[in-house]
PDB file of C-alpha atoms in Angstrom:
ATOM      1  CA  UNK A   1     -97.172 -19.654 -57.385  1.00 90.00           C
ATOM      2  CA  UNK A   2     -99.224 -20.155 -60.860  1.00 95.00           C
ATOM      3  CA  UNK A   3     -97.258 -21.295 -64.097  1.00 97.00           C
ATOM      4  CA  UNK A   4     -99.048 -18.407 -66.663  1.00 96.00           C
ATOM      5  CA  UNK A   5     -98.624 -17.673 -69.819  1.00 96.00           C
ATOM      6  CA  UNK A   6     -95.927 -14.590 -70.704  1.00 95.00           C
ATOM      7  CA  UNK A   7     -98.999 -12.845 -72.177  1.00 95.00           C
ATOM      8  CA  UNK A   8    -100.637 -12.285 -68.588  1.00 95.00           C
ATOM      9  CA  UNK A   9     -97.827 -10.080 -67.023  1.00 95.00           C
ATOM     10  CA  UNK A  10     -98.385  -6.707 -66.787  1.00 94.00           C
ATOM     11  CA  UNK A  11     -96.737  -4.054 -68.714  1.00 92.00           C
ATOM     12  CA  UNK A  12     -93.893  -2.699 -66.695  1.00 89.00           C
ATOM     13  CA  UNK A  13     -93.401  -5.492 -64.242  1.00 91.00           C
ATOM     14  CA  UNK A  14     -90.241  -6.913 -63.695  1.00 92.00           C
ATOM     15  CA  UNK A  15     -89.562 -10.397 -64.712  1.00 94.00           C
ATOM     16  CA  UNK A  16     -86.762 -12.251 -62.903  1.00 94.00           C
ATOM     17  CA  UNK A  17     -84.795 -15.044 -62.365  1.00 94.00           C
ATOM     18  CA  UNK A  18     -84.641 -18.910 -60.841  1.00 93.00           C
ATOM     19  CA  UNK A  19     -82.051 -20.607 -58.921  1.00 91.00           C
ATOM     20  CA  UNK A  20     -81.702 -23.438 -56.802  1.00 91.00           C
ATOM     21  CA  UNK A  21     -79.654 -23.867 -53.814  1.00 90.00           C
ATOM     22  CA  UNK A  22     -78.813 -26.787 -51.869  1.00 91.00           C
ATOM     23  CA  UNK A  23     -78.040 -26.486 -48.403  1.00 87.00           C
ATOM     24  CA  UNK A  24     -77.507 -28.447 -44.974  1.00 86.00           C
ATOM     25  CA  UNK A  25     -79.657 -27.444 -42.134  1.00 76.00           C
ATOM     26  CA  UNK A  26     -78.954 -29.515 -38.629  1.00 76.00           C
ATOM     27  CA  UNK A  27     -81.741 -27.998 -36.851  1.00 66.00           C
ATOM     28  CA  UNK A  28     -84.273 -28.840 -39.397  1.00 70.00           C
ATOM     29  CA  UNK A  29     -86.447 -31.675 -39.636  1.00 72.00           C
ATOM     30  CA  UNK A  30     -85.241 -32.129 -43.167  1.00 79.00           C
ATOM     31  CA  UNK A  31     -81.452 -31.232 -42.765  1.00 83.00           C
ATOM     32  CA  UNK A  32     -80.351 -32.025 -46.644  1.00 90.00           C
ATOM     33  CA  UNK A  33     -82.425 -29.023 -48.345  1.00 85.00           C
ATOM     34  CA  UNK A  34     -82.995 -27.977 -51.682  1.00 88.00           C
ATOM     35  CA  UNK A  35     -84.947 -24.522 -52.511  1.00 86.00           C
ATOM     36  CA  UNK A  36     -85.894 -22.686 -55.448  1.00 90.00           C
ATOM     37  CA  UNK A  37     -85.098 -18.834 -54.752  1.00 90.00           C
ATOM     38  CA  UNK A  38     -86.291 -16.036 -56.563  1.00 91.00           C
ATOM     39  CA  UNK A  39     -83.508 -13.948 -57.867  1.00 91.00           C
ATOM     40  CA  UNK A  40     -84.686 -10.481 -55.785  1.00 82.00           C
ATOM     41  CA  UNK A  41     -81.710  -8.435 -56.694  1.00 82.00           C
ATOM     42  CA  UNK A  42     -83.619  -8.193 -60.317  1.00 83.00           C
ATOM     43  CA  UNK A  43     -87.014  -6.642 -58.655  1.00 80.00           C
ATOM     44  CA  UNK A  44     -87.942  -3.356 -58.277  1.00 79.00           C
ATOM     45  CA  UNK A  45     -89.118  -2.540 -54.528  1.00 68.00           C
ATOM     46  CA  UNK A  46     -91.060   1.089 -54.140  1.00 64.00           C
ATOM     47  CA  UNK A  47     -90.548   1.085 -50.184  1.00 63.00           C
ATOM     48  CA  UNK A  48     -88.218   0.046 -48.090  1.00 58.00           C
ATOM     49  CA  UNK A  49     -88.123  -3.981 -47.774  1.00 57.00           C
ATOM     50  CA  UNK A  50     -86.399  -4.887 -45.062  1.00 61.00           C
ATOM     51  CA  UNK A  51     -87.495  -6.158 -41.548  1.00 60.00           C
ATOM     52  CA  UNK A  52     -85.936  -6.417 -37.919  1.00 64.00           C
ATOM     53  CA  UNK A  53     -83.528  -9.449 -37.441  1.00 65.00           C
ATOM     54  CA  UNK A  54     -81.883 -10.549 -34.168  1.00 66.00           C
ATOM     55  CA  UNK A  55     -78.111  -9.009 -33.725  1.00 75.00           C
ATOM     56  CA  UNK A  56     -75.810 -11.200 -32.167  1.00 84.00           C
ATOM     57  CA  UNK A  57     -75.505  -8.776 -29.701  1.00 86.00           C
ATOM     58  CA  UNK A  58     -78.942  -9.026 -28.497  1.00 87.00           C
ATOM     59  CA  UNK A  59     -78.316 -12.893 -28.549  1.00 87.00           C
ATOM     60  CA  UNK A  60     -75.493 -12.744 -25.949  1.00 87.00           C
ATOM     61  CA  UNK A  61     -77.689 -10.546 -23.905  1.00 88.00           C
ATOM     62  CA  UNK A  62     -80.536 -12.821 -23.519  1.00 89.00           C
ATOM     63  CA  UNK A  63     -78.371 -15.745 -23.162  1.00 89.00           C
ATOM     64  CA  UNK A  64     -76.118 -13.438 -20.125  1.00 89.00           C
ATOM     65  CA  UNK A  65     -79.296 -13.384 -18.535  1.00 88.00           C
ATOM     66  CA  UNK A  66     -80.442 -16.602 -18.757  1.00 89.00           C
ATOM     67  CA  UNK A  67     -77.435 -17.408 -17.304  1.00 86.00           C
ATOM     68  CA  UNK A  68     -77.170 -14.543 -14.293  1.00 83.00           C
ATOM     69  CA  UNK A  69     -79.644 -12.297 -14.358  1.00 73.00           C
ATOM     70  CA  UNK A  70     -82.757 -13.993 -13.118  1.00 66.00           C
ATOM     71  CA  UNK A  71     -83.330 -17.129 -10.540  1.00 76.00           C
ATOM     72  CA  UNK A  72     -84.526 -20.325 -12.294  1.00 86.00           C
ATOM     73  CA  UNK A  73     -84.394 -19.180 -15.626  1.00 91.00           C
ATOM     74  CA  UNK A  74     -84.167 -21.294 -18.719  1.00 93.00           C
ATOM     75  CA  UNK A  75     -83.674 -21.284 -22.308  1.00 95.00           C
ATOM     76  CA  UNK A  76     -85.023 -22.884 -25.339  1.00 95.00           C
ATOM     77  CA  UNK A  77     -85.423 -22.840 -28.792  1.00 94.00           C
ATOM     78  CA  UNK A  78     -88.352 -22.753 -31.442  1.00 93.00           C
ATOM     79  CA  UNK A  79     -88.311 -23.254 -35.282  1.00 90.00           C
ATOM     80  CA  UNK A  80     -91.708 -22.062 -37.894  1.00 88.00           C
ATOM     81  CA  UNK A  81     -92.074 -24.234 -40.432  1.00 83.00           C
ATOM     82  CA  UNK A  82     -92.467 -22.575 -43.787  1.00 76.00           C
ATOM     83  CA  UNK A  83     -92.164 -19.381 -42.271  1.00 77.00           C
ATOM     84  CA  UNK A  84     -91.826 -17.397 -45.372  1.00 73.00           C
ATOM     85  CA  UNK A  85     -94.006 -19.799 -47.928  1.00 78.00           C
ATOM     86  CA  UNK A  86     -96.886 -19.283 -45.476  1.00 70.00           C
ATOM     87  CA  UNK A  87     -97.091 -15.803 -45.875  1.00 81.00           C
ATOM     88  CA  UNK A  88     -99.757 -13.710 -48.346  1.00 81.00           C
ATOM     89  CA  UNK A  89     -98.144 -11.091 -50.208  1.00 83.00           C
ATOM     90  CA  UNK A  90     -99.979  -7.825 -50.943  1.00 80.00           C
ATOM     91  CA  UNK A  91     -98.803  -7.784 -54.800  1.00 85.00           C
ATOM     92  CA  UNK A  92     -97.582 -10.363 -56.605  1.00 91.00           C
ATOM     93  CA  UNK A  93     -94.306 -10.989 -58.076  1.00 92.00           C
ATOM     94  CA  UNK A  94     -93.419 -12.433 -61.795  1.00 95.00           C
ATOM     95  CA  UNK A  95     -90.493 -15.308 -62.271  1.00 96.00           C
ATOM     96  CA  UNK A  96     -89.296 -17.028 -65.370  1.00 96.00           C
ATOM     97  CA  UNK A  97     -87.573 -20.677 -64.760  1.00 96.00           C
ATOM     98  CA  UNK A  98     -85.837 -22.573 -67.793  1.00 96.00           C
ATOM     99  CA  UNK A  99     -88.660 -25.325 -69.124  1.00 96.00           C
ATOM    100  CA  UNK A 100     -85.299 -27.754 -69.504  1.00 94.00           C
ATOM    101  CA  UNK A 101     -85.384 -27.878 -65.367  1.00 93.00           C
ATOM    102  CA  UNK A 102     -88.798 -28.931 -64.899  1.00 95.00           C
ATOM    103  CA  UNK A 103     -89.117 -33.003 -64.132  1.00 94.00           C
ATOM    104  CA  UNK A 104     -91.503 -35.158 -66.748  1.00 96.00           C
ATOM    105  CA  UNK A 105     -94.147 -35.516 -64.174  1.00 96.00           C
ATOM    106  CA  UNK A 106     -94.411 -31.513 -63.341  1.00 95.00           C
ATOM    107  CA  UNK A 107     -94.470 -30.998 -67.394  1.00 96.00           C
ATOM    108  CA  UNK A 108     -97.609 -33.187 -67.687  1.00 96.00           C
ATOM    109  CA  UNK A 109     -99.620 -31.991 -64.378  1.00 96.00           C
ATOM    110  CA  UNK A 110     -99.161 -28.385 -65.268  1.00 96.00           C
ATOM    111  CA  UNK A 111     -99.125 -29.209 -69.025  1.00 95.00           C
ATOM    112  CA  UNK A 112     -96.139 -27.021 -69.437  1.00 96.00           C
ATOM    113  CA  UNK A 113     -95.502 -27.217 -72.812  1.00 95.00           C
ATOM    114  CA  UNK A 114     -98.336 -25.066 -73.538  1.00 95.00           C
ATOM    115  CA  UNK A 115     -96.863 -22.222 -71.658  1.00 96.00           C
ATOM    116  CA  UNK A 116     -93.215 -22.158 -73.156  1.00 96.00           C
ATOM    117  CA  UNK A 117     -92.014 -18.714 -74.378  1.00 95.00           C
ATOM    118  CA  UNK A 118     -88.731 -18.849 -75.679  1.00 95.00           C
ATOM    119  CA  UNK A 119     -87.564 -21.711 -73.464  1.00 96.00           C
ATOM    120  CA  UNK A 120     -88.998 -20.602 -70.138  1.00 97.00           C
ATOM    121  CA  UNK A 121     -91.746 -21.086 -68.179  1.00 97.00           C
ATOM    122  CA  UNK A 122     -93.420 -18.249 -66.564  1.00 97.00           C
ATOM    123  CA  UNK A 123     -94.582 -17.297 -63.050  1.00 96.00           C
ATOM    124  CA  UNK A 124     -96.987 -15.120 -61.021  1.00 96.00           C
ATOM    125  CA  UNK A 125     -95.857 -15.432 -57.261  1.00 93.00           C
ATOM    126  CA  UNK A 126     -98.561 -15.063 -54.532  1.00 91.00           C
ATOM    127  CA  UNK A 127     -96.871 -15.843 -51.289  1.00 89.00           C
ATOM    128  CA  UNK A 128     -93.655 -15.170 -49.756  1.00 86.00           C
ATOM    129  CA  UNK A 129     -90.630 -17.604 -51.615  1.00 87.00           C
ATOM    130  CA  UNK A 130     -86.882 -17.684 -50.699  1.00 84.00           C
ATOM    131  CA  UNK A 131     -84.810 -14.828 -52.491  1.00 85.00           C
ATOM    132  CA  UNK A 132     -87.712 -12.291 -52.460  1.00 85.00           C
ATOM    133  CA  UNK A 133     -86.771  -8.383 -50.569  1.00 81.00           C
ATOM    134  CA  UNK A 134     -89.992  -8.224 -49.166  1.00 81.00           C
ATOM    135  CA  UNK A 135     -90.438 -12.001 -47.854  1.00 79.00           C
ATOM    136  CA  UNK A 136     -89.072 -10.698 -44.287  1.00 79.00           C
ATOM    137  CA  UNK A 137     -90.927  -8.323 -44.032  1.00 81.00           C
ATOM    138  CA  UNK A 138     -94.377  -9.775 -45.034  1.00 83.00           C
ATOM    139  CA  UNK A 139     -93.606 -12.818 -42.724  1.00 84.00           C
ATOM    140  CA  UNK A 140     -92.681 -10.130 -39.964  1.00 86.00           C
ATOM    141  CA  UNK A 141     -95.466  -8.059 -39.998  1.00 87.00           C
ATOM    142  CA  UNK A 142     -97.686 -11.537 -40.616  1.00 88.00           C
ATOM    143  CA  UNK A 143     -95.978 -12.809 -37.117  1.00 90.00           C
ATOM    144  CA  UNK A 144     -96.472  -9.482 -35.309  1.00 91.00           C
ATOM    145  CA  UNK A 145     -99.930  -9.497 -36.477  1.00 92.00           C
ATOM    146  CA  UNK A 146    -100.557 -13.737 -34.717  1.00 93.00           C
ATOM    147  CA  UNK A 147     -99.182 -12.890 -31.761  1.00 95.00           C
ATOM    148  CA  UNK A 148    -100.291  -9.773 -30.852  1.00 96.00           C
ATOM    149  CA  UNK A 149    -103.535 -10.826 -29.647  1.00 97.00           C
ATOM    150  CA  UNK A 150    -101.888 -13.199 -27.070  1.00 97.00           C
ATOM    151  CA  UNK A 151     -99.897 -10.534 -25.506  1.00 97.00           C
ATOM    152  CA  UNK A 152     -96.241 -10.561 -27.323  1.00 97.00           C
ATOM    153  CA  UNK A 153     -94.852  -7.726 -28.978  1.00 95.00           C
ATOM    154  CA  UNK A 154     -91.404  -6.308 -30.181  1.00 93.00           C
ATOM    155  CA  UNK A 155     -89.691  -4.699 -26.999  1.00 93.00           C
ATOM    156  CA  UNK A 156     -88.949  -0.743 -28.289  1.00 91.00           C
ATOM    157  CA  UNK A 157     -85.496   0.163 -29.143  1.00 88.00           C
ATOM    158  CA  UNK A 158     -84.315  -3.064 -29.817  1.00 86.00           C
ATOM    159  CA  UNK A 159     -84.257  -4.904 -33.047  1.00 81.00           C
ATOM    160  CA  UNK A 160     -85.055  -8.802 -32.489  1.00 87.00           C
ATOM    161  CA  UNK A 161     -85.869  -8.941 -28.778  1.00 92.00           C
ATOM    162  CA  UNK A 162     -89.656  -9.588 -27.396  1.00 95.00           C
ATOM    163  CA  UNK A 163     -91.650 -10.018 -24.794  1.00 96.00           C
ATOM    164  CA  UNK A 164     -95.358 -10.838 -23.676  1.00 97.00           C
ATOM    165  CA  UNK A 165     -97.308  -8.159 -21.760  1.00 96.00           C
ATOM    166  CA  UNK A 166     -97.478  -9.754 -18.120  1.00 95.00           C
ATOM    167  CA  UNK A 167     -95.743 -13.269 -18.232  1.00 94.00           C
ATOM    168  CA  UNK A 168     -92.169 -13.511 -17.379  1.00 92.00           C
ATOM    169  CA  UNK A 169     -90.713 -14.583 -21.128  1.00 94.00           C
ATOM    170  CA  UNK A 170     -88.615 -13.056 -23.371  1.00 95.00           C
ATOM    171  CA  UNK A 171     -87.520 -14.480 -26.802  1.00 95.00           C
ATOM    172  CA  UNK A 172     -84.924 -12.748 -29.252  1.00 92.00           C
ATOM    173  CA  UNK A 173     -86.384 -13.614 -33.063  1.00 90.00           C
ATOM    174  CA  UNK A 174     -84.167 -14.306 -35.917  1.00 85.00           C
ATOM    175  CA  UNK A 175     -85.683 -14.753 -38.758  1.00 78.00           C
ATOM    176  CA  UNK A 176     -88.256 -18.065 -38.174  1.00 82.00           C
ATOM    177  CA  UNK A 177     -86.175 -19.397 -35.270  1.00 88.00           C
ATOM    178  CA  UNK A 178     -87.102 -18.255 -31.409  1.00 93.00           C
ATOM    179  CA  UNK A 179     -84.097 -17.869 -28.832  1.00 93.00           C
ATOM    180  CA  UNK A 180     -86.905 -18.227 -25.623  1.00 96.00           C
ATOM    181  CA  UNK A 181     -86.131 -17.353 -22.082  1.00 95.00           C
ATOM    182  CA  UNK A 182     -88.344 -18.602 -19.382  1.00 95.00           C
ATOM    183  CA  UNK A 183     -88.806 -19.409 -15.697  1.00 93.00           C
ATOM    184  CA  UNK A 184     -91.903 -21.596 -16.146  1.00 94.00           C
ATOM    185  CA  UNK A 185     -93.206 -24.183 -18.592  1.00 95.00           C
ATOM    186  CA  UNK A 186     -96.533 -22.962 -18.774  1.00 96.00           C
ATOM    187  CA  UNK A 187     -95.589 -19.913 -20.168  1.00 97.00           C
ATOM    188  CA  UNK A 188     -93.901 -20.979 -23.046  1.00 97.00           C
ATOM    189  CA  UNK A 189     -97.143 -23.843 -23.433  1.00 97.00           C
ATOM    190  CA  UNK A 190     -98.413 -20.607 -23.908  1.00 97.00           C
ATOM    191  CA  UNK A 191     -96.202 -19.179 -26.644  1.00 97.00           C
ATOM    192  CA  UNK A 192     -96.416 -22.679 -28.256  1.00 96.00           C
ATOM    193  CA  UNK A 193    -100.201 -22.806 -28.603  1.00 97.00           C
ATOM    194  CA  UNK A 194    -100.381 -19.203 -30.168  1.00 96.00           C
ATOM    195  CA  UNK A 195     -97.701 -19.875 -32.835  1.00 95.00           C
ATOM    196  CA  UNK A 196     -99.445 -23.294 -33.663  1.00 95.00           C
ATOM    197  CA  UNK A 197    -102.659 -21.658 -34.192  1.00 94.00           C
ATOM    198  CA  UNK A 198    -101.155 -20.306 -37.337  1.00 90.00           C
ATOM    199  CA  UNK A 199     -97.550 -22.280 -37.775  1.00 89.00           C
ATOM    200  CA  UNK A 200     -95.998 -25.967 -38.047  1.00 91.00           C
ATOM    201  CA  UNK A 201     -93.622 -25.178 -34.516  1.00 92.00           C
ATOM    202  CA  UNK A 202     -90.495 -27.588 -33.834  1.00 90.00           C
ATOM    203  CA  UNK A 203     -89.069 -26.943 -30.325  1.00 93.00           C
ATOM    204  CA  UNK A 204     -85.287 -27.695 -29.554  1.00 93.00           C
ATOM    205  CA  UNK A 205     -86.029 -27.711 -25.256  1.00 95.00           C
ATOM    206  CA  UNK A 206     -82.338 -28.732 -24.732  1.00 94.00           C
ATOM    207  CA  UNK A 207     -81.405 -24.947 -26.349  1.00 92.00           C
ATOM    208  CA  UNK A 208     -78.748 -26.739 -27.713  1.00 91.00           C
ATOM    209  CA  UNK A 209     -78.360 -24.323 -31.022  1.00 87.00           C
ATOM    210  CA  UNK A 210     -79.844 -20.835 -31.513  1.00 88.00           C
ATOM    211  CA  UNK A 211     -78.208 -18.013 -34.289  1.00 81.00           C
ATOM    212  CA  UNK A 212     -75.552 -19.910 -35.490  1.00 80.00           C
ATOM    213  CA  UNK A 213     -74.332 -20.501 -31.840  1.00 86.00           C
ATOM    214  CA  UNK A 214     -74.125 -24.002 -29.895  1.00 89.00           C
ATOM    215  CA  UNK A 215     -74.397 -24.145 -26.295  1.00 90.00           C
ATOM    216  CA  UNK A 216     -72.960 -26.158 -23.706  1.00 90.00           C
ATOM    217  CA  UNK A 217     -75.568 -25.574 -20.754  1.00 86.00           C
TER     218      UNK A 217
END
């Protein structure tokens, strides 16, 4: 995002708010977490904004198959860094953050104290943040659009469940985190390199913890 003055938003756009949340993640590299998160229920979305998520459902069915279903199978997990933050957006969105929160160091890079309007400091987001309707769905259609060339796509008539075109893997997506089941290796070496090509990938190959679910394998 760019700190702007008020002046440079549009007529008509919405304008909304800041918060931060603090959070603890165990399956994240950084597991203490702090995030600034656009206040989305103040923004006005045109279209629908939503995207497909994983239903526990479909969890439990990849897992039951892991499990007795198929010969040799396996299952693992993947993480995207940054999933969201990594993603263009087609318009941008406007954000107004209290000047008091900003940290010395932040006021004098940005030299924020030329932008104050009425005690905030104003915004002009440009890529997919925390909070924001449409963040899912941009880093959805962004993912779809990656791994499509490599053979993976969104099995029909289901919501978070995929599979590549000829290689025996299937992986149930929630959100940035992959649920992957697999017979061989190689084909999730495979799934690996084409998510690297555009994302920072941590793999869990215990599949320890997928979906708010910990297994005992």
């Amino acid at each position: 995002m760019d700190f702007i003055p008020r002046k440079e938003i549009p007529a008509g756009r919405d304008v909304t708010y800041a918060s931060f949340v603090c959070d603890y993640r165990p399956l994240k590299d950084d597991k203490y977490r702090g995030r600034l998160v656009v206040g989305g229920d103040k923004l006005t979305y045109a279209d629908d904004a939503g995207s497909p998520a994983a239903s526990l459902l479909e969890t439990k069915l990849l897992i039951n198959s892991v499990i007795s279903t198929r010969p040799g199978a396996r299952f693992m997990s993947m993480d995207l860094k940054d999933h969201f933050l990594c993603t263009p957006m087609l318009n941008p969105e406007y954000m107004k953050i209290p000047y008091k929160y900003f940290p010395d160091d932040i006021k004098e890079k940005y030299e924020l104290d030329k932008l104050v309007h009425d005690g905030y400091v104003y915004c002009k987001i440009k890529k997919g943040m925390y909070g924001l309707k449409q963040a899912s769905l941009l880093a959805f259609n962004y993912l779809k659009e990656k791994l499509a060339p490599h053979g993976y796509r969104p099995i029909p008539h289901t919501i978070g469940l995929w599979k590549h075109d000829s290689k025996p893997l299937t992986f149930c997506l929630c959100v940035d985190d992959f649920g992957v089941k697999y017979t061989r290796k190689k084909d999730v070496d495979h799934l690996l390199a084409a998510l690297q090509q555009t994302f920072k990938v941590s793999t869990d190959w215990s599949g320890k913890n997928f979906c708010g679910l910990t297994f005992d394998w």
